[in-house]
Amino acid sequence: MKILKKTKNIILDTLFPVSCLNCGQPDVWFCESCLNRIKPLSFQVCPKCEKILTESGKTCQWCKKDYPLKALVVATKYKEENVSKLVHLYKYNFITDLRIPLGEMMLRALTKNDLPLPDIIVPVPLHPRRLRWRGFNQSQLLGDFIAKNLTPGFEIPVVSDLLFRKRYTPPQMKTKDYAGRRENLADAFTVTDTEAHRIRNKRILLVDDIATTGSTLIECAKALKQKGAKEIFGAVIARQEFND
Ligand SMILES: [Zn+2]
Ligand SMILES: [Zn+2]
């Protein structure tokens, strides 16, 4: 079996040689030196008002009340060279190997920002219809990568069979206005009642690829909190502005 797999890979590599999408270095989709040139954010802001600088992206004292996210760590800028391109190729050209450089960006931001270690990682779920179309959940792969690499020698459990999208919502990028996005997602997520004990009193790291208004993360965090989660932090690759 192993030999067969190896042969298959050799054939694939010969037919479709992989090389760095930016500089062309062979054998990787995005090489280490191109990855090192992507600038991490030099500061983090409150995820709600996006105005107040806070340590590790914590929610500021004026926004804290009734806001379900304790902090949001953003790895880099969406407009940073190569970032939107990588995200697009990952999500729409299905190059799942790009979870590695993208996950690495998130990992570096999380390490630098030093939030308390999560008990579990929960990736933002896709609606089953969307999951069938894409074949993978982009946030799940990023969550798995972070779970394996955040603390060397210890893998954080990833819980991905508990939070669900109740209804199919059009992709956020197609919903133009701010209020529309909010409405679009209100109560879109739920936690299975019988499984709620698995998140009770847990510190959760919620992982998504890109945040725009933050509504997806907020709605997920709300659903998790309603079922007894202790505190919820979020991590994303970047935030996308409306006019991007
Ligand atoms: Zn390169
Ligand atoms: Zn704030």
PDB file of C-alpha atoms and ligand atoms in Angstrom:
ATOM      1  CA  MET A   1       0.000   0.000   0.000  1.00  0.00           C
ATOM      2  CA  LYS A   2       2.732   2.398   1.026  1.00  0.00           C
ATOM      3  CA  ILE A   3       4.666   1.746  -2.170  1.00  0.00           C
ATOM      4  CA  LEU A   4       1.538   2.268  -4.225  1.00  0.00           C
ATOM      5  CA  LYS A   5       0.890   5.570  -2.525  1.00  0.00           C
ATOM      6  CA  LYS A   6       4.474   6.619  -3.058  1.00  0.00           C
ATOM      7  CA  THR A   7       4.309   5.715  -6.727  1.00  0.00           C
ATOM      8  CA  LYS A   8       1.089   7.647  -7.075  1.00  0.00           C
ATOM      9  CA  ASN A   9       2.718  10.698  -5.499  1.00  0.00           C
ATOM     10  CA  ILE A  10       5.742  10.439  -7.776  1.00  0.00           C
ATOM     11  CA  ILE A  11       3.474  10.307 -10.822  1.00  0.00           C
ATOM     12  CA  LEU A  12       1.422  13.264  -9.582  1.00  0.00           C
ATOM     13  CA  ASP A  13       4.538  15.290  -8.815  1.00  0.00           C
ATOM     14  CA  THR A  14       5.888  14.643 -12.293  1.00  0.00           C
ATOM     15  CA  LEU A  15       2.646  15.593 -14.000  1.00  0.00           C
ATOM     16  CA  PHE A  16       1.846  18.534 -11.759  1.00  0.00           C
ATOM     17  CA  PRO A  17       5.040  19.697 -10.085  1.00  0.00           C
ATOM     18  CA  VAL A  18       4.377  21.760  -7.000  1.00  0.00           C
ATOM     19  CA  SER A  19       6.226  25.033  -6.549  1.00  0.00           C
ATOM     20  CA  CYS A  20       5.947  28.099  -4.337  1.00  0.00           C
ATOM     21  CA  LEU A  21       3.054  30.220  -5.578  1.00  0.00           C
ATOM     22  CA  ASN A  22       5.083  33.345  -5.015  1.00  0.00           C
ATOM     23  CA  CYS A  23       8.713  32.657  -5.925  1.00  0.00           C
ATOM     24  CA  GLY A  24       8.608  29.313  -7.691  1.00  0.00           C
ATOM     25  CA  GLN A  25      10.815  27.369  -5.301  1.00  0.00           C
ATOM     26  CA  PRO A  26      10.114  23.686  -5.993  1.00  0.00           C
ATOM     27  CA  ASP A  27       8.255  21.166  -3.807  1.00  0.00           C
ATOM     28  CA  VAL A  28       6.167  23.492  -1.641  1.00  0.00           C
ATOM     29  CA  TRP A  29       3.027  25.515  -2.281  1.00  0.00           C
ATOM     30  CA  PHE A  30       4.350  28.437  -0.293  1.00  0.00           C
ATOM     31  CA  CYS A  31       7.956  28.460   0.850  1.00  0.00           C
ATOM     32  CA  GLU A  32       9.375  29.369   4.238  1.00  0.00           C
ATOM     33  CA  SER A  33      11.122  32.547   3.113  1.00  0.00           C
ATOM     34  CA  CYS A  34       7.973  33.884   1.406  1.00  0.00           C
ATOM     35  CA  LEU A  35       6.044  33.004   4.573  1.00  0.00           C
ATOM     36  CA  ASN A  36       8.569  34.893   6.682  1.00  0.00           C
ATOM     37  CA  ARG A  37       8.017  37.987   4.562  1.00  0.00           C
ATOM     38  CA  ILE A  38       4.328  38.167   5.450  1.00  0.00           C
ATOM     39  CA  LYS A  39       4.133  40.776   8.168  1.00  0.00           C
ATOM     40  CA  PRO A  40       2.286  39.794  11.310  1.00  0.00           C
ATOM     41  CA  LEU A  41       0.090  42.499  12.861  1.00  0.00           C
ATOM     42  CA  SER A  42       2.185  44.689  15.098  1.00  0.00           C
ATOM     43  CA  PHE A  43      -0.767  45.381  17.403  1.00  0.00           C
ATOM     44  CA  GLN A  44      -4.174  43.918  18.157  1.00  0.00           C
ATOM     45  CA  VAL A  45      -7.450  45.765  18.681  1.00  0.00           C
ATOM     46  CA  CYS A  46     -10.733  45.132  20.499  1.00  0.00           C
ATOM     47  CA  PRO A  47     -12.742  42.824  18.211  1.00  0.00           C
ATOM     48  CA  LYS A  48     -15.973  44.749  18.740  1.00  0.00           C
ATOM     49  CA  CYS A  49     -15.160  48.450  18.308  1.00  0.00           C
ATOM     50  CA  GLU A  50     -11.942  47.758  16.356  1.00  0.00           C
ATOM     51  CA  LYS A  51     -10.649  51.093  17.677  1.00  0.00           C
ATOM     52  CA  ILE A  52      -9.091  50.485  21.047  1.00  0.00           C
ATOM     53  CA  LEU A  53      -5.667  48.820  21.072  1.00  0.00           C
ATOM     54  CA  THR A  54      -5.704  45.958  23.524  1.00  0.00           C
ATOM     55  CA  GLU A  55      -3.237  43.370  24.691  1.00  0.00           C
ATOM     56  CA  SER A  56      -3.691  40.126  22.743  1.00  0.00           C
ATOM     57  CA  GLY A  57      -6.841  41.414  21.018  1.00  0.00           C
ATOM     58  CA  LYS A  58      -8.901  41.363  24.203  1.00  0.00           C
ATOM     59  CA  THR A  59     -12.335  42.954  24.116  1.00  0.00           C
ATOM     60  CA  CYS A  60     -12.009  46.446  25.597  1.00  0.00           C
ATOM     61  CA  GLN A  61     -13.672  47.433  28.847  1.00  0.00           C
ATOM     62  CA  TRP A  62     -16.348  49.502  27.056  1.00  0.00           C
ATOM     63  CA  CYS A  63     -17.364  46.641  24.768  1.00  0.00           C
ATOM     64  CA  LYS A  64     -17.087  43.789  27.251  1.00  0.00           C
ATOM     65  CA  LYS A  65     -20.670  43.797  28.470  1.00  0.00           C
ATOM     66  CA  ASP A  66     -22.765  41.073  26.798  1.00  0.00           C
ATOM     67  CA  TYR A  67     -20.105  40.427  24.211  1.00  0.00           C
ATOM     68  CA  PRO A  68     -19.435  36.695  23.968  1.00  0.00           C
ATOM     69  CA  LEU A  69     -15.847  36.882  22.678  1.00  0.00           C
ATOM     70  CA  LYS A  70     -13.131  37.550  25.231  1.00  0.00           C
ATOM     71  CA  ALA A  71     -10.507  38.255  22.598  1.00  0.00           C
ATOM     72  CA  LEU A  72      -9.767  37.866  18.921  1.00  0.00           C
ATOM     73  CA  VAL A  73      -6.250  37.324  17.652  1.00  0.00           C
ATOM     74  CA  VAL A  74      -5.791  38.412  14.040  1.00  0.00           C
ATOM     75  CA  ALA A  75      -2.645  37.097  12.374  1.00  0.00           C
ATOM     76  CA  THR A  76      -2.089  39.525   9.538  1.00  0.00           C
ATOM     77  CA  LYS A  77      -3.745  41.954   7.120  1.00  0.00           C
ATOM     78  CA  TYR A  78      -5.980  40.715   4.337  1.00  0.00           C
ATOM     79  CA  LYS A  79      -4.311  43.260   2.070  1.00  0.00           C
ATOM     80  CA  GLU A  80      -0.830  42.061   3.001  1.00  0.00           C
ATOM     81  CA  GLU A  81       0.921  40.718  -0.090  1.00  0.00           C
ATOM     82  CA  ASN A  82      -0.043  37.128  -0.916  1.00  0.00           C
ATOM     83  CA  VAL A  83      -2.558  36.733   1.912  1.00  0.00           C
ATOM     84  CA  SER A  84      -5.804  37.114  -0.033  1.00  0.00           C
ATOM     85  CA  LYS A  85      -4.310  35.066  -2.867  1.00  0.00           C
ATOM     86  CA  LEU A  86      -3.426  32.180  -0.546  1.00  0.00           C
ATOM     87  CA  VAL A  87      -6.817  32.281   1.114  1.00  0.00           C
ATOM     88  CA  HIS A  88      -8.560  32.266  -2.232  1.00  0.00           C
ATOM     89  CA  LEU A  89      -6.542  29.356  -3.606  1.00  0.00           C
ATOM     90  CA  TYR A  90      -7.118  27.471  -0.381  1.00  0.00           C
ATOM     91  CA  LYS A  91     -10.891  27.941  -0.327  1.00  0.00           C
ATOM     92  CA  TYR A  92     -11.843  28.112  -3.979  1.00  0.00           C
ATOM     93  CA  ASN A  93      -9.137  26.113  -5.725  1.00  0.00           C
ATOM     94  CA  PHE A  94      -9.161  23.557  -2.918  1.00  0.00           C
ATOM     95  CA  ILE A  95      -5.393  23.470  -2.338  1.00  0.00           C
ATOM     96  CA  THR A  96      -5.705  21.982   1.131  1.00  0.00           C
ATOM     97  CA  ASP A  97      -1.925  21.971   1.645  1.00  0.00           C
ATOM     98  CA  LEU A  98      -2.165  25.738   2.061  1.00  0.00           C
ATOM     99  CA  ARG A  99      -3.547  25.014   5.542  1.00  0.00           C
ATOM    100  CA  ILE A 100       0.126  24.754   6.525  1.00  0.00           C
ATOM    101  CA  PRO A 101       1.392  28.287   5.719  1.00  0.00           C
ATOM    102  CA  LEU A 102      -1.978  29.791   6.695  1.00  0.00           C
ATOM    103  CA  GLY A 103      -2.067  27.790   9.927  1.00  0.00           C
ATOM    104  CA  GLU A 104       1.519  28.773  10.598  1.00  0.00           C
ATOM    105  CA  MET A 105       0.585  32.476  10.374  1.00  0.00           C
ATOM    106  CA  MET A 106      -2.159  31.927  12.952  1.00  0.00           C
ATOM    107  CA  LEU A 107       0.131  29.878  15.146  1.00  0.00           C
ATOM    108  CA  ARG A 108       2.780  32.598  15.199  1.00  0.00           C
ATOM    109  CA  ALA A 109       0.166  35.200  16.151  1.00  0.00           C
ATOM    110  CA  LEU A 110      -1.235  33.005  18.917  1.00  0.00           C
ATOM    111  CA  THR A 111       2.207  32.302  20.340  1.00  0.00           C
ATOM    112  CA  LYS A 112       3.161  35.959  20.239  1.00  0.00           C
ATOM    113  CA  ASN A 113      -0.072  37.057  21.900  1.00  0.00           C
ATOM    114  CA  ASP A 114       0.023  34.686  24.787  1.00  0.00           C
ATOM    115  CA  LEU A 115      -3.629  34.057  25.594  1.00  0.00           C
ATOM    116  CA  PRO A 116      -4.465  31.364  28.168  1.00  0.00           C
ATOM    117  CA  LEU A 117      -4.189  27.876  26.697  1.00  0.00           C
ATOM    118  CA  PRO A 118      -7.568  26.593  25.472  1.00  0.00           C
ATOM    119  CA  ASP A 119      -9.091  23.348  26.788  1.00  0.00           C
ATOM    120  CA  ILE A 120     -10.543  22.652  23.359  1.00  0.00           C
ATOM    121  CA  ILE A 121     -10.501  24.091  19.849  1.00  0.00           C
ATOM    122  CA  VAL A 122     -13.767  24.532  17.965  1.00  0.00           C
ATOM    123  CA  PRO A 123     -13.628  25.309  14.240  1.00  0.00           C
ATOM    124  CA  VAL A 124     -16.440  27.413  12.772  1.00  0.00           C
ATOM    125  CA  PRO A 125     -18.715  24.868  11.055  1.00  0.00           C
ATOM    126  CA  LEU A 126     -19.834  24.922   7.440  1.00  0.00           C
ATOM    127  CA  HIS A 127     -23.363  24.125   6.415  1.00  0.00           C
ATOM    128  CA  PRO A 128     -23.445  20.497   5.150  1.00  0.00           C
ATOM    129  CA  ARG A 129     -24.362  21.752   1.690  1.00  0.00           C
ATOM    130  CA  ARG A 130     -21.282  23.938   1.548  1.00  0.00           C
ATOM    131  CA  LEU A 131     -19.119  21.210   3.023  1.00  0.00           C
ATOM    132  CA  ARG A 132     -20.233  18.839   0.267  1.00  0.00           C
ATOM    133  CA  TRP A 133     -19.392  21.446  -2.342  1.00  0.00           C
ATOM    134  CA  ARG A 134     -15.927  22.203  -0.996  1.00  0.00           C
ATOM    135  CA  GLY A 135     -15.070  18.738   0.256  1.00  0.00           C
ATOM    136  CA  PHE A 136     -13.421  20.081   3.394  1.00  0.00           C
ATOM    137  CA  ASN A 137     -14.001  22.665   6.090  1.00  0.00           C
ATOM    138  CA  GLN A 138     -11.220  25.228   5.775  1.00  0.00           C
ATOM    139  CA  SER A 139     -11.550  26.267   9.429  1.00  0.00           C
ATOM    140  CA  GLN A 140     -11.401  22.663  10.590  1.00  0.00           C
ATOM    141  CA  LEU A 141      -8.063  22.061   8.841  1.00  0.00           C
ATOM    142  CA  LEU A 142      -6.651  25.247  10.371  1.00  0.00           C
ATOM    143  CA  GLY A 143      -7.985  24.197  13.785  1.00  0.00           C
ATOM    144  CA  ASP A 144      -6.350  20.766  13.460  1.00  0.00           C
ATOM    145  CA  PHE A 145      -3.044  22.369  12.529  1.00  0.00           C
ATOM    146  CA  ILE A 146      -3.141  24.734  15.518  1.00  0.00           C
ATOM    147  CA  ALA A 147      -4.204  21.907  17.854  1.00  0.00           C
ATOM    148  CA  LYS A 148      -1.161  19.848  16.881  1.00  0.00           C
ATOM    149  CA  ASN A 149       1.371  22.664  16.988  1.00  0.00           C
ATOM    150  CA  LEU A 150       0.376  25.179  19.659  1.00  0.00           C
ATOM    151  CA  THR A 151       1.998  23.295  22.527  1.00  0.00           C
ATOM    152  CA  PRO A 152       4.797  20.955  21.410  1.00  0.00           C
ATOM    153  CA  GLY A 153       4.265  17.405  22.601  1.00  0.00           C
ATOM    154  CA  PHE A 154       0.634  17.952  23.527  1.00  0.00           C
ATOM    155  CA  GLU A 155      -2.306  17.974  21.170  1.00  0.00           C
ATOM    156  CA  ILE A 156      -5.283  20.111  22.124  1.00  0.00           C
ATOM    157  CA  PRO A 157      -8.591  18.288  21.473  1.00  0.00           C
ATOM    158  CA  VAL A 158     -10.543  19.597  18.488  1.00  0.00           C
ATOM    159  CA  VAL A 159     -14.308  19.395  18.869  1.00  0.00           C
ATOM    160  CA  SER A 160     -16.007  19.681  15.516  1.00  0.00           C
ATOM    161  CA  ASP A 161     -19.152  17.586  15.859  1.00  0.00           C
ATOM    162  CA  LEU A 162     -21.006  19.754  18.309  1.00  0.00           C
ATOM    163  CA  LEU A 163     -21.595  23.205  16.893  1.00  0.00           C
ATOM    164  CA  PHE A 164     -23.880  23.285  13.840  1.00  0.00           C
ATOM    165  CA  ARG A 165     -25.119  25.700  11.288  1.00  0.00           C
ATOM    166  CA  LYS A 166     -28.890  25.555  11.461  1.00  0.00           C
ATOM    167  CA  ARG A 167     -29.622  27.059   8.105  1.00  0.00           C
ATOM    168  CA  TYR A 168     -27.907  27.660   4.859  1.00  0.00           C
ATOM    169  CA  THR A 169     -26.766  31.244   4.586  1.00  0.00           C
ATOM    170  CA  PRO A 170     -25.356  32.766   1.421  1.00  0.00           C
ATOM    171  CA  PRO A 171     -21.594  33.277   1.566  1.00  0.00           C
ATOM    172  CA  GLN A 172     -20.783  36.432   3.507  1.00  0.00           C
ATOM    173  CA  MET A 173     -18.861  37.984   0.656  1.00  0.00           C
ATOM    174  CA  LYS A 174     -22.059  38.176  -1.393  1.00  0.00           C
ATOM    175  CA  THR A 175     -24.036  39.971   1.306  1.00  0.00           C
ATOM    176  CA  LYS A 176     -23.070  43.547   0.756  1.00  0.00           C
ATOM    177  CA  ASP A 177     -24.275  45.632   3.654  1.00  0.00           C
ATOM    178  CA  TYR A 178     -23.378  45.419   7.303  1.00  0.00           C
ATOM    179  CA  ALA A 179     -26.923  45.022   8.652  1.00  0.00           C
ATOM    180  CA  GLY A 180     -27.587  42.355   6.043  1.00  0.00           C
ATOM    181  CA  ARG A 181     -24.660  40.319   7.261  1.00  0.00           C
ATOM    182  CA  ARG A 182     -25.796  40.561  10.854  1.00  0.00           C
ATOM    183  CA  GLU A 183     -29.344  39.525  10.060  1.00  0.00           C
ATOM    184  CA  ASN A 184     -28.131  36.802   7.782  1.00  0.00           C
ATOM    185  CA  LEU A 185     -26.427  35.078  10.666  1.00  0.00           C
ATOM    186  CA  ALA A 186     -28.662  35.764  13.648  1.00  0.00           C
ATOM    187  CA  ASP A 187     -29.187  32.461  15.467  1.00  0.00           C
ATOM    188  CA  ALA A 188     -27.645  30.533  12.609  1.00  0.00           C
ATOM    189  CA  PHE A 189     -25.665  28.290  14.974  1.00  0.00           C
ATOM    190  CA  THR A 190     -26.638  25.802  17.630  1.00  0.00           C
ATOM    191  CA  VAL A 191     -25.018  23.311  19.984  1.00  0.00           C
ATOM    192  CA  THR A 192     -26.493  19.817  20.220  1.00  0.00           C
ATOM    193  CA  ASP A 193     -28.168  19.589  23.639  1.00  0.00           C
ATOM    194  CA  THR A 194     -27.110  16.037  24.408  1.00  0.00           C
ATOM    195  CA  GLU A 195     -23.466  16.923  23.802  1.00  0.00           C
ATOM    196  CA  ALA A 196     -23.411  20.204  25.713  1.00  0.00           C
ATOM    197  CA  HIS A 197     -21.543  18.629  28.648  1.00  0.00           C
ATOM    198  CA  ARG A 198     -18.436  18.498  26.444  1.00  0.00           C
ATOM    199  CA  ILE A 199     -18.109  22.284  26.425  1.00  0.00           C
ATOM    200  CA  ARG A 200     -19.368  23.051  29.920  1.00  0.00           C
ATOM    201  CA  ASN A 201     -16.856  25.204  31.823  1.00  0.00           C
ATOM    202  CA  LYS A 202     -14.363  24.876  29.000  1.00  0.00           C
ATOM    203  CA  ARG A 203     -12.086  27.564  27.669  1.00  0.00           C
ATOM    204  CA  ILE A 204     -12.551  27.481  23.919  1.00  0.00           C
ATOM    205  CA  LEU A 205     -10.487  28.722  21.011  1.00  0.00           C
ATOM    206  CA  LEU A 206     -12.817  29.360  18.103  1.00  0.00           C
ATOM    207  CA  VAL A 207     -11.041  29.158  14.752  1.00  0.00           C
ATOM    208  CA  ASP A 208     -12.166  30.733  11.479  1.00  0.00           C
ATOM    209  CA  ASP A 209     -10.296  31.686   8.307  1.00  0.00           C
ATOM    210  CA  ILE A 210     -11.356  35.286   7.625  1.00  0.00           C
ATOM    211  CA  ALA A 211     -13.556  37.585   9.702  1.00  0.00           C
ATOM    212  CA  THR A 212     -15.460  40.511   8.227  1.00  0.00           C
ATOM    213  CA  THR A 213     -17.942  42.028  10.672  1.00  0.00           C
ATOM    214  CA  GLY A 214     -17.128  39.299  13.140  1.00  0.00           C
ATOM    215  CA  SER A 215     -20.788  38.165  13.150  1.00  0.00           C
ATOM    216  CA  THR A 216     -19.925  34.543  12.435  1.00  0.00           C
ATOM    217  CA  LEU A 217     -17.590  34.348  15.415  1.00  0.00           C
ATOM    218  CA  ILE A 218     -20.042  36.218  17.646  1.00  0.00           C
ATOM    219  CA  GLU A 219     -22.951  33.957  16.735  1.00  0.00           C
ATOM    220  CA  CYS A 220     -20.834  30.837  17.304  1.00  0.00           C
ATOM    221  CA  ALA A 221     -19.546  32.176  20.614  1.00  0.00           C
ATOM    222  CA  LYS A 222     -23.100  33.013  21.696  1.00  0.00           C
ATOM    223  CA  ALA A 223     -24.299  29.483  20.968  1.00  0.00           C
ATOM    224  CA  LEU A 224     -21.360  27.968  22.856  1.00  0.00           C
ATOM    225  CA  LYS A 225     -21.827  30.287  25.826  1.00  0.00           C
ATOM    226  CA  GLN A 226     -25.542  29.547  26.030  1.00  0.00           C
ATOM    227  CA  LYS A 227     -24.639  25.901  26.545  1.00  0.00           C
ATOM    228  CA  GLY A 228     -22.193  26.599  29.328  1.00  0.00           C
ATOM    229  CA  ALA A 229     -18.761  27.309  27.827  1.00  0.00           C
ATOM    230  CA  LYS A 230     -16.586  29.264  30.267  1.00  0.00           C
ATOM    231  CA  GLU A 231     -14.784  31.679  27.976  1.00  0.00           C
ATOM    232  CA  ILE A 232     -14.226  31.988  24.276  1.00  0.00           C
ATOM    233  CA  PHE A 233     -11.286  33.371  22.361  1.00  0.00           C
ATOM    234  CA  GLY A 234     -11.138  33.614  18.607  1.00  0.00           C
ATOM    235  CA  ALA A 235      -8.373  33.381  16.026  1.00  0.00           C
ATOM    236  CA  VAL A 236      -8.479  34.271  12.338  1.00  0.00           C
ATOM    237  CA  ILE A 237      -5.952  34.776   9.556  1.00  0.00           C
ATOM    238  CA  ALA A 238      -7.172  38.305   8.826  1.00  0.00           C
ATOM    239  CA  ARG A 239     -10.119  40.648   8.907  1.00  0.00           C
ATOM    240  CA  GLN A 240     -11.526  41.701   5.595  1.00  0.00           C
ATOM    241  CA  GLU A 241     -12.826  45.233   5.217  1.00  0.00           C
ATOM    242  CA  PHE A 242     -16.010  45.915   3.265  1.00  0.00           C
ATOM    243  CA  ASN A 243     -14.258  47.927   0.632  1.00  0.00           C
ATOM    244  CA  ASP A 244     -11.490  45.381   0.062  1.00  0.00           C
TER     245      ASP A 244
HETATM  246 ZN    ZN B   1       8.534  31.318  -2.095  1.00  0.00          ZN
HETATM  247 ZN    ZN B   2     -14.043  47.903  22.175  1.00  0.00          ZN
END
